[in-house]
């Protein structure tokens, strides 16, 4: 699989030209499409100018490591003249890189192999309100501000404060209520749906319904 991805990258390496439009898939399964600003063959680093996700007046600059990308395709070749690209704001690039690393580290903090994905999502919902530095896993329990603990199954009745801080407890309970109220209802299994729509009738209940006597033991 990795060899195939590397082969795909090598196949288009020599074809990149400034101004061309390239699309690729990152290791996070995110598709990125943009205009080529620069490409370094030795490091396989590709700089793309993409449409901004926040405003049409600006562009987002992506530094892509093609060694970690797949499905790299040149959508449109540019063989004509082009203007020199504007200089990058390196401080802004560093800031965005730092924020991206911090978001990834925060996401990893929410992972716990011993709890359900739903519990991990609740952890992230609470951390968005309090900050990831104030929320942590203590075994199977979620701990907030080092004083409020939520134990499985992570409902409002499972919220306990070691310092009897009612204000924090009530606020966390509201977060939990909102979290579960906004989640989609579970879809019943086909077998359960079939049994609900077509309940089986026992011989005894059938005999009672028809008025037939039930044999005594």
mmCIF file of C-alpha atoms in Angstrom, residues 25-26 34 50 53 56 66 73 75 82-83 88 101-102 122 130 134-135 146 148 153 161 169 184 198 204 206:
data_model
loop_
_atom_site.group_PDB
_atom_site.id
_atom_site.type_symbol
_atom_site.label_atom_id
_atom_site.label_comp_id
_atom_site.label_asym_id
_atom_site.label_seq_id
_atom_site.Cartn_x
_atom_site.Cartn_y
_atom_site.Cartn_z
ATOM 1 C CA UNK A 25 -5.231 13.304 0.002
ATOM 2 C CA UNK A 26 -3.428 13.821 3.314
ATOM 3 C CA UNK A 34 -4.717 24.210 -4.807
ATOM 4 C CA UNK A 50 -5.910 27.014 -1.711
ATOM 5 C CA UNK A 53 -12.290 28.169 4.323
ATOM 6 C CA UNK A 56 -13.131 34.404 -0.266
ATOM 7 C CA UNK A 66 3.998 14.225 -0.435
ATOM 8 C CA UNK A 73 -3.068 14.267 -9.299
ATOM 9 C CA UNK A 75 -5.715 18.579 -12.533
ATOM 10 C CA UNK A 82 3.177 33.540 -14.238
ATOM 11 C CA UNK A 83 3.813 36.175 -11.631
ATOM 12 C CA UNK A 88 5.169 34.086 2.837
ATOM 13 C CA UNK A 101 0.231 20.752 16.679
ATOM 14 C CA UNK A 102 -1.582 21.922 19.826
ATOM 15 C CA UNK A 122 -18.072 13.845 25.956
ATOM 16 C CA UNK A 130 -12.838 24.350 30.292
ATOM 17 C CA UNK A 134 -8.192 21.444 33.024
ATOM 18 C CA UNK A 135 -9.617 18.049 31.981
ATOM 19 C CA UNK A 146 -8.975 18.493 39.859
ATOM 20 C CA UNK A 148 -15.127 17.348 39.805
ATOM 21 C CA UNK A 153 -21.838 5.788 32.520
ATOM 22 C CA UNK A 161 -17.359 17.221 43.505
ATOM 23 C CA UNK A 169 -21.226 20.574 39.175
ATOM 24 C CA UNK A 184 -28.930 11.125 17.324
ATOM 25 C CA UNK A 198 -44.600 -8.818 14.154
ATOM 26 C CA UNK A 204 -51.581 -20.234 25.392
ATOM 27 C CA UNK A 206 -53.894 -17.747 21.225
#
